[in-house]
Amino acid sequence: MRIIALAVFFLIIGIEAAESSITEDLKTTFIKRKVFNDSIVRQFKIQCRSVNDSQISCRGSADGNKAISDSIIIHENDEDLGELSYYELTEHVFDDEDFLAHVFFYRRGYRYTLSKYNHGRIVLFEKGCDTIQTTYKESCISEAKKRNVKADSLGRYVFYQERYWWDEKGRLQKRSVWNSGEFDRLNGIYTFVYGTPCDTVRVVPVDYVGEYNQLSDKGRYDGTFGKIPDISDPEYAEYAKEPYPSSSIFDRKNDSLLKRQQKRCEDYKKSLKKGNGTTR
């Protein structure tokens, strides 16, 4: 049964054997070439081994640590479906400048989340299910029928999606939110408004934020002075990967970031006196 499970895994992620074979103890090495974000090509060296009677673990890495892939096959007995196997997969891919470019999580047979980045800034986040495993195909299709979902060419059904646009200064310009349940008040496109270095950043229309099980009509970006880092700040890399809506930048007070923003505001006010004030 373990060999069958391993064979299923190879079929799922398309690993091609490279002068190797499945051995009795299931220790084996494969080479796999994959394309990410339509243009990033990585060649993985993937090694698999048997963890125990119910688990097989594989780990892949690309040259120069440009990509890491961890996966595990879990074999279990289901009361209704009987004996079956499913796999879990985690992928992290970096571009040629070592910026994070692609993150993919695949869980419990058919659920997934996907994040895509451009120069380390998030441009897409989505979650849903796919039909890649025969055992769980009907589960995904059944769930998709209950929702007004988006389907792609890979057999995936998207339940939730966010897109992000950034300007030439590295500032968040727009964010779109789409929820297949159509109950999220955030569904739509939101534009960010930047003023002077002394102003807070606003978003139009108001992006309601949950507080104590209620929706506040004070948008998350109202009162953000000192919380959104400048591209030169050390906090920017973290912010760019997860700017909205639950970044730790917003979850904690950052004294050093606040002080830098206050300094930018003071410098701006001084520049006004000299007659050369600029916007943020």
Short mmCIF file of C-alpha atoms in Angstrom, two decimals:
data_model
loop_
_atom_site.label_atom_id
_atom_site.label_comp_id
_atom_site.label_asym_id
_atom_site.label_seq_id
_atom_site.Cartn_x
_atom_site.Cartn_y
_atom_site.Cartn_z
CA MET A 1 0.00 0.00 0.00
CA ARG A 2 2.90 2.36 0.69
CA ILE A 3 4.23 1.86 -2.85
CA ILE A 4 0.78 2.65 -4.25
CA ALA A 5 0.65 5.82 -2.15
CA LEU A 6 4.08 6.86 -3.40
CA ALA A 7 3.03 6.21 -6.97
CA VAL A 8 -0.02 8.40 -6.42
CA PHE A 9 2.23 11.17 -5.14
CA PHE A 10 4.50 10.96 -8.18
CA LEU A 11 1.46 11.17 -10.43
CA ILE A 12 0.11 14.19 -8.54
CA ILE A 13 3.17 16.42 -8.71
CA GLY A 14 4.50 14.98 -11.98
CA ILE A 15 7.91 13.83 -10.77
CA GLU A 16 9.93 12.13 -13.48
CA ALA A 17 12.35 9.46 -12.37
CA ALA A 18 15.96 10.24 -13.19
CA GLU A 19 17.98 7.02 -13.31
CA SER A 20 16.37 5.84 -10.11
CA SER A 21 13.78 3.34 -8.99
CA ILE A 22 11.47 2.68 -6.06
CA THR A 23 13.41 0.56 -3.64
CA GLU A 24 12.13 -1.72 -0.92
CA ASP A 25 12.71 0.86 1.81
CA LEU A 26 11.33 3.65 -0.44
CA LYS A 27 14.45 5.80 -0.35
CA THR A 28 14.71 7.41 -3.77
CA THR A 29 15.80 10.57 -5.61
CA PHE A 30 14.16 12.32 -8.55
CA ILE A 31 14.74 15.41 -10.66
CA LYS A 32 11.80 17.65 -11.47
CA ARG A 33 11.57 20.85 -13.53
CA LYS A 34 8.69 23.21 -12.70
CA VAL A 35 7.57 26.64 -13.89
CA PHE A 36 6.21 29.21 -11.40
CA ASN A 37 4.51 32.59 -11.98
CA ASP A 38 4.63 31.84 -15.75
CA SER A 39 8.32 32.70 -16.05
CA ILE A 40 10.36 31.37 -13.09
CA VAL A 41 11.82 27.95 -13.88
CA ARG A 42 13.31 25.80 -11.14
CA GLN A 43 14.84 22.34 -11.28
CA PHE A 44 14.33 20.41 -8.06
CA LYS A 45 16.33 17.55 -6.65
CA ILE A 46 13.66 15.64 -4.73
CA GLN A 47 14.41 12.95 -2.17
CA CYS A 48 11.69 10.72 -0.73
CA ARG A 49 11.77 8.28 2.14
CA SER A 50 9.40 6.19 4.18
CA VAL A 51 8.77 7.75 7.61
CA ASN A 52 6.65 4.90 8.94
CA ASP A 53 3.95 2.53 7.71
CA SER A 54 1.51 5.39 7.18
CA GLN A 55 3.69 8.30 6.04
CA ILE A 56 6.07 9.04 3.19
CA SER A 57 8.06 12.28 3.25
CA CYS A 58 9.68 14.10 0.31
CA ARG A 59 11.85 17.20 0.25
CA GLY A 60 13.02 19.08 -2.80
CA SER A 61 15.49 21.92 -3.24
CA ALA A 62 16.64 23.94 -6.23
CA ASP A 63 20.15 25.17 -6.99
CA GLY A 64 21.16 28.20 -4.94
CA ASN A 65 18.26 27.66 -2.52
CA LYS A 66 15.95 29.35 -5.04
CA ALA A 67 13.12 27.01 -4.13
CA ILE A 68 12.15 24.64 -1.33
CA SER A 69 9.43 22.02 -1.53
CA ASP A 70 8.28 19.81 1.35
CA SER A 71 5.58 17.18 1.00
CA ILE A 72 4.19 14.26 2.89
CA ILE A 73 1.83 11.43 2.00
CA ILE A 74 -0.45 10.23 4.76
CA HIS A 75 -2.14 6.85 4.57
CA GLU A 76 -5.26 6.34 6.66
CA ASN A 77 -8.40 4.25 7.00
CA ASP A 78 -11.66 6.10 6.50
CA GLU A 79 -14.87 4.55 7.85
CA ASP A 80 -16.80 5.48 4.71
CA LEU A 81 -14.15 5.51 1.99
CA GLY A 82 -11.98 2.70 3.31
CA GLU A 83 -8.22 2.68 2.75
CA LEU A 84 -6.91 5.84 1.10
CA SER A 85 -3.94 8.19 0.89
CA TYR A 86 -3.68 11.95 0.55
CA TYR A 87 -0.73 14.31 0.38
CA GLU A 88 0.24 17.66 1.85
CA LEU A 89 2.58 20.03 0.04
CA THR A 90 4.42 23.26 0.89
CA GLU A 91 6.40 25.22 -1.71
CA HIS A 92 8.47 28.40 -1.36
CA VAL A 93 10.04 29.83 -4.52
CA PHE A 94 12.38 32.82 -4.85
CA ASP A 95 13.20 34.89 -7.92
CA ASP A 96 16.70 35.51 -9.29
CA GLU A 97 17.14 38.48 -6.96
CA ASP A 98 16.24 36.32 -3.94
CA PHE A 99 12.83 37.93 -3.45
CA LEU A 100 9.97 35.64 -2.45
CA ALA A 101 7.94 34.89 -5.59
CA HIS A 102 5.55 31.99 -4.93
CA VAL A 103 4.12 30.19 -1.88
CA PHE A 104 1.76 27.24 -2.18
CA PHE A 105 0.12 25.13 0.56
CA TYR A 106 -1.88 22.00 -0.20
CA ARG A 107 -3.73 20.32 2.66
CA ARG A 108 -5.89 17.28 3.37
CA GLY A 109 -6.30 15.98 -0.13
CA TYR A 110 -7.85 18.92 -1.98
CA ARG A 111 -7.70 22.26 -0.12
CA TYR A 112 -5.04 24.79 -1.14
CA THR A 113 -3.82 28.37 -0.66
CA LEU A 114 -1.66 30.24 -3.16
CA SER A 115 0.31 33.48 -2.86
CA LYS A 116 2.23 35.19 -5.68
CA TYR A 117 4.73 38.01 -5.29
CA ASN A 118 6.51 40.53 -7.51
CA HIS A 119 9.86 41.78 -6.17
CA GLY A 120 8.83 40.44 -2.77
CA ARG A 121 5.48 42.31 -2.76
CA ILE A 122 2.32 40.26 -2.73
CA VAL A 123 0.19 40.59 -5.88
CA LEU A 124 -2.20 37.63 -5.46
CA PHE A 125 -3.64 35.54 -2.66
CA GLU A 126 -6.30 32.89 -3.18
CA LYS A 127 -7.71 29.77 -1.61
CA GLY A 128 -9.95 27.00 -2.82
CA CYS A 129 -9.88 23.33 -3.77
CA ASP A 130 -8.75 21.26 -6.74
CA THR A 131 -9.64 18.00 -8.48
CA ILE A 132 -6.14 16.62 -8.91
CA GLN A 133 -6.66 13.56 -6.68
CA THR A 134 -9.34 11.18 -7.86
CA THR A 135 -10.30 10.22 -4.31
CA TYR A 136 -11.14 13.83 -3.41
CA LYS A 137 -12.32 15.09 -6.81
CA GLU A 138 -16.01 14.70 -5.97
CA SER A 139 -15.53 16.49 -2.64
CA CYS A 140 -14.10 19.51 -4.44
CA ILE A 141 -16.75 19.52 -7.17
CA SER A 142 -19.52 19.13 -4.60
CA GLU A 143 -18.22 22.11 -2.62
CA ALA A 144 -17.79 24.16 -5.79
CA LYS A 145 -21.42 23.59 -6.78
CA LYS A 146 -22.53 25.21 -3.53
CA ARG A 147 -20.59 28.38 -4.31
CA ASN A 148 -20.37 30.90 -7.11
CA VAL A 149 -16.77 29.91 -7.75
CA LYS A 150 -14.08 30.72 -10.28
CA ALA A 151 -12.53 27.78 -12.16
CA ASP A 152 -9.06 27.75 -13.74
CA SER A 153 -7.34 25.57 -16.34
CA LEU A 154 -5.61 23.45 -13.67
CA GLY A 155 -8.83 21.96 -12.32
CA ARG A 156 -8.87 24.29 -9.33
CA TYR A 157 -11.90 26.07 -7.94
CA VAL A 158 -11.21 29.43 -6.31
CA PHE A 159 -13.35 30.32 -3.28
CA TYR A 160 -11.58 33.49 -2.15
CA GLN A 161 -9.17 35.82 -3.92
CA GLU A 162 -7.27 39.05 -3.22
CA ARG A 163 -5.19 41.06 -5.70
CA TYR A 164 -2.77 43.87 -4.92
CA TRP A 165 -1.29 46.69 -7.03
CA TRP A 166 1.79 48.72 -6.02
CA ASP A 167 3.08 52.03 -7.37
CA GLU A 168 6.62 52.98 -8.38
CA LYS A 169 7.36 54.15 -4.84
CA GLY A 170 6.55 50.72 -3.40
CA ARG A 171 3.25 51.93 -1.91
CA LEU A 172 0.07 49.89 -1.95
CA GLN A 173 -2.09 51.43 -4.68
CA LYS A 174 -5.16 49.19 -4.95
CA ARG A 175 -6.55 46.03 -3.41
CA SER A 176 -9.41 43.89 -4.74
CA VAL A 177 -11.34 41.35 -2.68
CA TRP A 178 -13.55 38.59 -4.07
CA ASN A 179 -15.39 36.08 -1.88
CA SER A 180 -17.49 33.35 -3.49
CA GLY A 181 -19.91 33.46 -0.57
CA GLU A 182 -20.75 37.07 -1.50
CA PHE A 183 -21.33 37.96 2.14
CA ASP A 184 -18.08 39.81 2.78
CA ARG A 185 -18.60 43.57 2.93
CA LEU A 186 -15.10 44.00 1.54
CA ASN A 187 -15.93 42.56 -1.88
CA GLY A 188 -14.80 45.05 -4.52
CA ILE A 189 -11.84 47.25 -5.47
CA TYR A 190 -10.30 49.61 -2.93
CA THR A 191 -8.02 52.55 -3.74
CA PHE A 192 -5.42 53.95 -1.33
CA VAL A 193 -5.09 57.70 -0.88
CA TYR A 194 -1.74 59.14 0.24
CA GLY A 195 -1.38 62.70 1.46
CA THR A 196 1.63 64.43 2.95
CA PRO A 197 4.13 62.66 5.24
CA CYS A 198 2.07 64.06 8.13
CA ASP A 199 -1.22 62.50 6.95
CA THR A 200 -2.72 59.10 7.59
CA VAL A 201 -3.28 56.77 4.66
CA ARG A 202 -6.93 56.32 3.70
CA VAL A 203 -8.71 53.80 1.54
CA VAL A 204 -11.78 54.50 -0.62
CA PRO A 205 -14.44 53.26 -0.10
CA VAL A 206 -14.14 52.67 3.65
CA ASP A 207 -12.73 49.21 4.36
CA TYR A 208 -14.74 48.03 7.35
CA VAL A 209 -12.68 46.16 9.92
CA GLY A 210 -13.94 43.69 12.50
CA GLU A 211 -13.65 44.66 16.15
CA TYR A 212 -15.04 42.54 18.98
CA ASN A 213 -17.34 40.58 16.65
CA GLN A 214 -18.66 43.80 15.11
CA LEU A 215 -17.80 45.77 12.01
CA SER A 216 -16.33 49.18 12.69
CA ASP A 217 -16.99 51.98 10.22
CA LYS A 218 -13.54 53.34 10.98
CA GLY A 219 -11.46 51.92 8.14
CA ARG A 220 -8.33 49.98 8.92
CA TYR A 221 -6.19 52.61 7.22
CA ASP A 222 -7.71 55.52 9.13
CA GLY A 223 -5.32 56.55 11.88
CA THR A 224 -2.37 54.69 10.37
CA PHE A 225 0.21 57.43 10.89
CA GLY A 226 3.48 55.73 11.70
CA LYS A 227 2.19 52.23 10.92
CA ILE A 228 2.75 51.87 7.17
CA PRO A 229 6.51 51.61 6.63
CA ASP A 230 8.41 53.48 3.96
CA ILE A 231 10.26 51.33 1.40
CA SER A 232 13.54 52.23 3.13
CA ASP A 233 12.35 51.01 6.55
CA PRO A 234 13.53 47.60 7.85
CA GLU A 235 9.87 46.62 8.44
CA TYR A 236 8.99 47.07 4.77
CA ALA A 237 9.86 43.54 3.62
CA GLU A 238 7.44 42.02 6.14
CA TYR A 239 4.75 44.56 5.27
CA ALA A 240 5.12 43.91 1.52
CA LYS A 241 4.51 40.19 1.96
CA GLU A 242 1.39 40.70 4.08
CA PRO A 243 0.25 44.33 4.06
CA TYR A 244 -3.43 43.76 4.60
CA PRO A 245 -5.48 43.17 6.62
CA SER A 246 -3.74 41.34 9.47
CA SER A 247 -0.05 42.17 9.22
CA SER A 248 1.80 42.25 12.51
CA ILE A 249 2.76 45.81 11.55
CA PHE A 250 -0.78 46.74 12.55
CA ASP A 251 -1.01 44.37 15.49
CA ARG A 252 1.70 45.98 17.55
CA LYS A 253 3.01 49.44 18.29
CA ASN A 254 6.36 49.96 16.61
CA ASP A 255 8.19 52.82 18.31
CA SER A 256 11.08 52.96 15.84
CA LEU A 257 8.72 53.11 12.86
CA LEU A 258 6.63 55.80 14.53
CA LYS A 259 9.73 57.87 15.28
CA ARG A 260 10.87 57.64 11.65
CA GLN A 261 7.47 58.74 10.43
CA GLN A 262 7.42 61.64 12.88
CA LYS A 263 10.86 62.66 11.59
CA ARG A 264 9.55 62.57 7.99
CA CYS A 265 6.64 64.76 9.06
CA GLU A 266 8.96 67.25 10.77
CA ASP A 267 11.22 67.36 7.71
CA TYR A 268 8.17 67.94 5.52
CA LYS A 269 6.99 70.86 7.68
CA LYS A 270 10.47 72.38 7.50
CA SER A 271 10.45 72.00 3.73
CA LEU A 272 7.16 73.92 3.57
CA LYS A 273 8.84 76.87 5.26
CA LYS A 274 11.50 76.73 2.56
CA GLY A 275 8.80 76.55 -0.11
CA ASN A 276 9.50 73.08 -1.53
CA GLY A 277 7.01 70.78 0.22
CA THR A 278 6.24 67.42 -1.38
CA THR A 279 3.54 64.82 -0.93
CA ARG A 280 4.20 61.54 0.79
#
